[in-house]
Amino acid sequence: MIGGLWAFVTNLFLLAAPKIFEGGSLLQGRLSFLVIAVAFAHSALLLRINTINATVQNIRYFTLGIIALFSVVLLGNIMAPEDFPKAWRLFSVLAVLDVLGTIATPLSHAATKETKAH
């Protein structure tokens, strides 16, 4: 809700006074809210998996940690874009681990799911 409201207000400012975006801080704020919104949505999808299997839970928690770390690195690069050449390797590794964890969590849940007869 906050991200949508922020985007709406800044779009109105952009239409009314386009010179307001010259400093870049408003755009950085918009991108930051976008990163936070995507991280929460991504985490919410992983948390929808109901399981009591410890392996699936550990993979999910590891992936949630990677999502948080990836978001922090991305937010840091949004706020200080001149540091991106130093952090691109970490950014790339976290992105790959994020994708792998997102794929592994539902697959491991499907593989370890017990039938209703048990």
Short mmCIF file of N, CA and C in Angstrom, two decimals:
data_model
loop_
_atom_site.label_atom_id
_atom_site.label_comp_id
_atom_site.label_asym_id
_atom_site.label_seq_id
_atom_site.Cartn_x
_atom_site.Cartn_y
_atom_site.Cartn_z
N MET A 1 0.82 -1.19 0.00
CA MET A 1 0.00 0.00 0.00
C MET A 1 0.87 1.27 0.00
N ILE A 2 1.89 1.24 0.86
CA ILE A 2 2.75 2.42 0.95
C ILE A 2 3.50 2.63 -0.35
N GLY A 3 3.99 1.53 -0.95
CA GLY A 3 4.70 1.64 -2.22
C GLY A 3 3.80 2.16 -3.33
N GLY A 4 2.56 1.69 -3.38
CA GLY A 4 1.62 2.17 -4.40
C GLY A 4 1.29 3.63 -4.20
N LEU A 5 1.07 4.03 -2.95
CA LEU A 5 0.79 5.44 -2.66
C LEU A 5 1.99 6.32 -3.01
N TRP A 6 3.18 5.85 -2.68
CA TRP A 6 4.40 6.60 -3.00
C TRP A 6 4.56 6.76 -4.52
N ALA A 7 4.31 5.69 -5.27
CA ALA A 7 4.40 5.77 -6.73
C ALA A 7 3.37 6.75 -7.28
N PHE A 8 2.16 6.72 -6.75
CA PHE A 8 1.10 7.63 -7.22
C PHE A 8 1.49 9.09 -6.97
N VAL A 9 1.94 9.37 -5.75
CA VAL A 9 2.31 10.75 -5.40
C VAL A 9 3.50 11.23 -6.23
N THR A 10 4.51 10.39 -6.39
CA THR A 10 5.67 10.83 -7.16
C THR A 10 5.34 10.95 -8.64
N ASN A 11 4.41 10.15 -9.15
CA ASN A 11 3.98 10.33 -10.54
C ASN A 11 3.26 11.66 -10.71
N LEU A 12 2.47 12.06 -9.72
CA LEU A 12 1.81 13.37 -9.79
C LEU A 12 2.86 14.48 -9.76
N PHE A 13 3.88 14.34 -8.91
CA PHE A 13 4.96 15.33 -8.87
C PHE A 13 5.70 15.37 -10.20
N LEU A 14 5.89 14.22 -10.81
CA LEU A 14 6.60 14.16 -12.09
C LEU A 14 5.82 14.90 -13.16
N LEU A 15 4.50 14.74 -13.16
CA LEU A 15 3.67 15.44 -14.14
C LEU A 15 3.63 16.94 -13.86
N ALA A 16 3.57 17.30 -12.59
CA ALA A 16 3.46 18.72 -12.23
C ALA A 16 4.79 19.46 -12.34
N ALA A 17 5.86 18.84 -11.89
CA ALA A 17 7.17 19.51 -11.88
C ALA A 17 8.26 18.50 -12.22
N PRO A 18 8.55 18.30 -13.50
CA PRO A 18 9.54 17.28 -13.87
C PRO A 18 10.95 17.55 -13.35
N LYS A 19 11.26 18.79 -12.99
CA LYS A 19 12.60 19.11 -12.50
C LYS A 19 12.86 18.55 -11.10
N ILE A 20 11.82 18.04 -10.44
CA ILE A 20 11.99 17.51 -9.09
C ILE A 20 12.83 16.23 -9.07
N PHE A 21 12.92 15.54 -10.21
CA PHE A 21 13.67 14.30 -10.29
C PHE A 21 15.13 14.50 -10.65
N GLU A 22 15.58 15.74 -10.76
CA GLU A 22 16.96 15.98 -11.19
C GLU A 22 17.99 15.47 -10.18
N GLY A 23 17.70 15.54 -8.89
CA GLY A 23 18.65 15.08 -7.88
C GLY A 23 18.77 13.57 -7.82
N GLY A 24 17.71 12.87 -8.16
CA GLY A 24 17.73 11.42 -8.15
C GLY A 24 17.26 10.78 -6.86
N SER A 25 17.13 11.55 -5.78
CA SER A 25 16.76 10.95 -4.50
C SER A 25 15.32 10.43 -4.51
N LEU A 26 14.43 11.11 -5.20
CA LEU A 26 13.04 10.64 -5.28
C LEU A 26 12.97 9.35 -6.08
N LEU A 27 13.76 9.27 -7.13
CA LEU A 27 13.80 8.04 -7.93
C LEU A 27 14.42 6.90 -7.11
N GLN A 28 15.42 7.19 -6.32
CA GLN A 28 16.01 6.17 -5.45
C GLN A 28 14.98 5.66 -4.44
N GLY A 29 14.17 6.56 -3.93
CA GLY A 29 13.12 6.15 -3.00
C GLY A 29 12.09 5.26 -3.67
N ARG A 30 11.71 5.60 -4.90
CA ARG A 30 10.75 4.77 -5.64
C ARG A 30 11.32 3.38 -5.89
N LEU A 31 12.56 3.31 -6.32
CA LEU A 31 13.17 2.00 -6.58
C LEU A 31 13.34 1.20 -5.29
N SER A 32 13.62 1.88 -4.19
CA SER A 32 13.76 1.19 -2.90
C SER A 32 12.44 0.56 -2.48
N PHE A 33 11.34 1.31 -2.62
CA PHE A 33 10.03 0.74 -2.30
C PHE A 33 9.70 -0.44 -3.21
N LEU A 34 10.11 -0.36 -4.46
CA LEU A 34 9.88 -1.47 -5.39
C LEU A 34 10.64 -2.72 -4.95
N VAL A 35 11.89 -2.57 -4.57
CA VAL A 35 12.70 -3.70 -4.10
C VAL A 35 12.08 -4.32 -2.85
N ILE A 36 11.65 -3.48 -1.92
CA ILE A 36 11.05 -3.99 -0.69
C ILE A 36 9.74 -4.72 -0.99
N ALA A 37 8.93 -4.16 -1.88
CA ALA A 37 7.66 -4.80 -2.23
C ALA A 37 7.87 -6.17 -2.89
N VAL A 38 8.83 -6.25 -3.79
CA VAL A 38 9.11 -7.52 -4.47
C VAL A 38 9.67 -8.54 -3.47
N ALA A 39 10.52 -8.09 -2.55
CA ALA A 39 11.08 -9.01 -1.55
C ALA A 39 9.98 -9.56 -0.64
N PHE A 40 9.05 -8.71 -0.21
CA PHE A 40 7.95 -9.19 0.62
C PHE A 40 7.03 -10.14 -0.15
N ALA A 41 6.76 -9.83 -1.41
CA ALA A 41 5.90 -10.71 -2.22
C ALA A 41 6.57 -12.06 -2.44
N HIS A 42 7.85 -12.03 -2.73
CA HIS A 42 8.61 -13.26 -2.94
C HIS A 42 8.62 -14.10 -1.67
N SER A 43 8.84 -13.47 -0.54
CA SER A 43 8.85 -14.18 0.74
C SER A 43 7.48 -14.74 1.07
N ALA A 44 6.43 -13.97 0.78
CA ALA A 44 5.08 -14.44 1.07
C ALA A 44 4.74 -15.69 0.26
N LEU A 45 5.20 -15.75 -0.97
CA LEU A 45 4.95 -16.95 -1.77
C LEU A 45 5.65 -18.17 -1.19
N LEU A 46 6.85 -18.00 -0.69
CA LEU A 46 7.56 -19.13 -0.08
C LEU A 46 6.92 -19.55 1.24
N LEU A 47 6.37 -18.59 1.97
CA LEU A 47 5.76 -18.90 3.25
C LEU A 47 4.39 -19.58 3.09
N ARG A 48 3.84 -19.57 1.89
CA ARG A 48 2.56 -20.25 1.64
C ARG A 48 2.70 -21.77 1.65
N ILE A 49 3.89 -22.26 1.56
CA ILE A 49 4.11 -23.71 1.55
C ILE A 49 3.99 -24.23 2.98
N ASN A 50 2.94 -25.01 3.23
CA ASN A 50 2.71 -25.59 4.56
C ASN A 50 3.37 -26.95 4.63
N THR A 51 4.35 -27.05 5.50
CA THR A 51 5.06 -28.31 5.64
C THR A 51 5.57 -28.47 7.06
N ILE A 52 5.72 -29.73 7.45
CA ILE A 52 6.35 -30.02 8.74
C ILE A 52 7.71 -30.69 8.54
N ASN A 53 8.06 -30.90 7.28
CA ASN A 53 9.32 -31.53 6.94
C ASN A 53 10.47 -30.57 7.24
N ALA A 54 11.43 -31.01 8.03
CA ALA A 54 12.54 -30.15 8.45
C ALA A 54 13.42 -29.74 7.28
N THR A 55 13.60 -30.62 6.31
CA THR A 55 14.44 -30.30 5.15
C THR A 55 13.83 -29.17 4.34
N VAL A 56 12.55 -29.27 4.08
CA VAL A 56 11.86 -28.23 3.31
C VAL A 56 11.88 -26.91 4.08
N GLN A 57 11.66 -26.98 5.38
CA GLN A 57 11.71 -25.75 6.19
C GLN A 57 13.09 -25.12 6.18
N ASN A 58 14.14 -25.93 6.26
CA ASN A 58 15.50 -25.39 6.22
C ASN A 58 15.82 -24.75 4.88
N ILE A 59 15.40 -25.38 3.79
CA ILE A 59 15.61 -24.79 2.46
C ILE A 59 14.86 -23.47 2.36
N ARG A 60 13.62 -23.45 2.87
CA ARG A 60 12.82 -22.22 2.82
C ARG A 60 13.48 -21.12 3.63
N TYR A 61 13.93 -21.43 4.85
CA TYR A 61 14.57 -20.40 5.68
C TYR A 61 15.87 -19.90 5.07
N PHE A 62 16.63 -20.80 4.46
CA PHE A 62 17.85 -20.40 3.76
C PHE A 62 17.50 -19.45 2.61
N THR A 63 16.46 -19.78 1.85
CA THR A 63 16.05 -18.94 0.73
C THR A 63 15.53 -17.59 1.23
N LEU A 64 14.80 -17.57 2.32
CA LEU A 64 14.32 -16.30 2.87
C LEU A 64 15.50 -15.43 3.32
N GLY A 65 16.53 -16.05 3.88
CA GLY A 65 17.73 -15.31 4.25
C GLY A 65 18.44 -14.73 3.03
N ILE A 66 18.49 -15.52 1.97
CA ILE A 66 19.11 -15.04 0.72
C ILE A 66 18.30 -13.87 0.15
N ILE A 67 16.97 -13.96 0.20
CA ILE A 67 16.12 -12.87 -0.29
C ILE A 67 16.41 -11.60 0.50
N ALA A 68 16.52 -11.72 1.82
CA ALA A 68 16.81 -10.55 2.66
C ALA A 68 18.18 -9.97 2.34
N LEU A 69 19.18 -10.83 2.22
CA LEU A 69 20.53 -10.37 1.91
C LEU A 69 20.59 -9.73 0.52
N PHE A 70 19.93 -10.36 -0.45
CA PHE A 70 19.88 -9.83 -1.81
C PHE A 70 19.22 -8.45 -1.82
N SER A 71 18.15 -8.30 -1.05
CA SER A 71 17.46 -7.00 -0.98
C SER A 71 18.35 -5.93 -0.37
N VAL A 72 19.08 -6.29 0.68
CA VAL A 72 19.96 -5.32 1.32
C VAL A 72 21.07 -4.89 0.37
N VAL A 73 21.66 -5.84 -0.35
CA VAL A 73 22.71 -5.50 -1.31
C VAL A 73 22.14 -4.62 -2.43
N LEU A 74 20.95 -4.97 -2.90
CA LEU A 74 20.33 -4.18 -3.97
C LEU A 74 19.97 -2.78 -3.48
N LEU A 75 19.43 -2.67 -2.27
CA LEU A 75 19.12 -1.35 -1.72
C LEU A 75 20.40 -0.52 -1.52
N GLY A 76 21.46 -1.17 -1.09
CA GLY A 76 22.73 -0.46 -0.95
C GLY A 76 23.24 0.07 -2.28
N ASN A 77 23.04 -0.70 -3.34
CA ASN A 77 23.48 -0.24 -4.66
C ASN A 77 22.55 0.83 -5.22
N ILE A 78 21.31 0.84 -4.82
CA ILE A 78 20.40 1.91 -5.25
C ILE A 78 20.79 3.22 -4.57
N MET A 79 21.12 3.14 -3.29
CA MET A 79 21.47 4.34 -2.54
C MET A 79 22.88 4.86 -2.86
N ALA A 80 23.78 3.96 -3.23
CA ALA A 80 25.14 4.36 -3.57
C ALA A 80 25.55 3.66 -4.87
N PRO A 81 25.03 4.14 -6.02
CA PRO A 81 25.28 3.44 -7.29
C PRO A 81 26.75 3.40 -7.70
N GLU A 82 27.57 4.26 -7.14
CA GLU A 82 28.99 4.24 -7.52
C GLU A 82 29.70 3.01 -6.96
N ASP A 83 29.10 2.34 -5.98
CA ASP A 83 29.70 1.14 -5.40
C ASP A 83 29.33 -0.14 -6.14
N PHE A 84 28.52 -0.05 -7.19
CA PHE A 84 28.08 -1.25 -7.89
C PHE A 84 29.23 -2.05 -8.49
N PRO A 85 30.26 -1.44 -9.05
CA PRO A 85 31.37 -2.26 -9.58
C PRO A 85 32.02 -3.15 -8.52
N LYS A 86 31.96 -2.75 -7.26
CA LYS A 86 32.56 -3.55 -6.19
C LYS A 86 31.65 -4.70 -5.77
N ALA A 87 30.33 -4.54 -5.90
CA ALA A 87 29.39 -5.50 -5.34
C ALA A 87 28.72 -6.38 -6.40
N TRP A 88 29.10 -6.27 -7.65
CA TRP A 88 28.36 -7.02 -8.68
C TRP A 88 28.53 -8.52 -8.54
N ARG A 89 29.69 -8.98 -8.05
CA ARG A 89 29.88 -10.42 -7.87
C ARG A 89 28.97 -10.97 -6.77
N LEU A 90 28.92 -10.28 -5.65
CA LEU A 90 28.03 -10.67 -4.56
C LEU A 90 26.58 -10.64 -5.02
N PHE A 91 26.23 -9.60 -5.73
CA PHE A 91 24.88 -9.45 -6.29
C PHE A 91 24.54 -10.63 -7.19
N SER A 92 25.45 -11.02 -8.04
CA SER A 92 25.22 -12.14 -8.97
C SER A 92 25.09 -13.47 -8.23
N VAL A 93 25.95 -13.71 -7.27
CA VAL A 93 25.89 -14.97 -6.51
C VAL A 93 24.58 -15.06 -5.73
N LEU A 94 24.18 -13.97 -5.10
CA LEU A 94 22.93 -13.98 -4.34
C LEU A 94 21.72 -14.17 -5.26
N ALA A 95 21.77 -13.59 -6.45
CA ALA A 95 20.66 -13.76 -7.40
C ALA A 95 20.52 -15.23 -7.81
N VAL A 96 21.64 -15.88 -8.08
CA VAL A 96 21.60 -17.30 -8.47
C VAL A 96 21.11 -18.16 -7.31
N LEU A 97 21.61 -17.92 -6.09
CA LEU A 97 21.16 -18.68 -4.93
C LEU A 97 19.67 -18.45 -4.65
N ASP A 98 19.21 -17.23 -4.87
CA ASP A 98 17.80 -16.91 -4.69
C ASP A 98 16.93 -17.72 -5.65
N VAL A 99 17.31 -17.75 -6.90
CA VAL A 99 16.55 -18.52 -7.90
C VAL A 99 16.59 -20.01 -7.58
N LEU A 100 17.75 -20.53 -7.23
CA LEU A 100 17.86 -21.95 -6.91
C LEU A 100 17.02 -22.32 -5.69
N GLY A 101 17.05 -21.48 -4.67
CA GLY A 101 16.24 -21.75 -3.48
C GLY A 101 14.76 -21.66 -3.75
N THR A 102 14.38 -20.72 -4.61
CA THR A 102 12.97 -20.57 -4.96
C THR A 102 12.47 -21.78 -5.74
N ILE A 103 13.31 -22.37 -6.54
CA ILE A 103 12.94 -23.57 -7.29
C ILE A 103 13.00 -24.80 -6.38
N ALA A 104 14.01 -24.88 -5.52
CA ALA A 104 14.22 -26.07 -4.69
C ALA A 104 13.16 -26.22 -3.60
N THR A 105 12.64 -25.12 -3.09
CA THR A 105 11.68 -25.22 -1.99
C THR A 105 10.40 -25.95 -2.40
N PRO A 106 9.69 -25.53 -3.46
CA PRO A 106 8.48 -26.28 -3.81
C PRO A 106 8.76 -27.67 -4.36
N LEU A 107 9.91 -27.84 -5.04
CA LEU A 107 10.24 -29.17 -5.54
C LEU A 107 10.52 -30.15 -4.39
N SER A 108 11.25 -29.70 -3.38
CA SER A 108 11.51 -30.58 -2.24
C SER A 108 10.23 -30.83 -1.44
N HIS A 109 9.35 -29.86 -1.40
CA HIS A 109 8.07 -30.06 -0.73
C HIS A 109 7.24 -31.11 -1.46
N ALA A 110 7.20 -31.02 -2.79
CA ALA A 110 6.46 -32.00 -3.59
C ALA A 110 7.07 -33.38 -3.47
N ALA A 111 8.38 -33.46 -3.39
CA ALA A 111 9.05 -34.75 -3.32
C ALA A 111 8.88 -35.42 -1.95
N THR A 112 8.71 -34.63 -0.90
CA THR A 112 8.60 -35.20 0.44
C THR A 112 7.18 -35.20 0.98
N LYS A 113 6.23 -34.76 0.18
CA LYS A 113 4.84 -34.69 0.65
C LYS A 113 4.29 -36.10 0.83
N GLU A 114 3.64 -36.30 1.95
CA GLU A 114 3.03 -37.59 2.21
C GLU A 114 1.61 -37.60 1.65
N THR A 115 1.15 -38.77 1.30
CA THR A 115 -0.22 -38.89 0.79
C THR A 115 -1.20 -38.74 1.95
N LYS A 116 -2.44 -38.49 1.63
CA LYS A 116 -3.45 -38.30 2.66
C LYS A 116 -3.80 -39.60 3.39
N ALA A 117 -3.42 -40.74 2.81
CA ALA A 117 -3.71 -42.02 3.44
C ALA A 117 -2.87 -42.21 4.71
N HIS A 118 -1.70 -41.55 4.80
CA HIS A 118 -0.86 -41.67 5.99
C HIS A 118 -1.45 -40.83 7.05
#
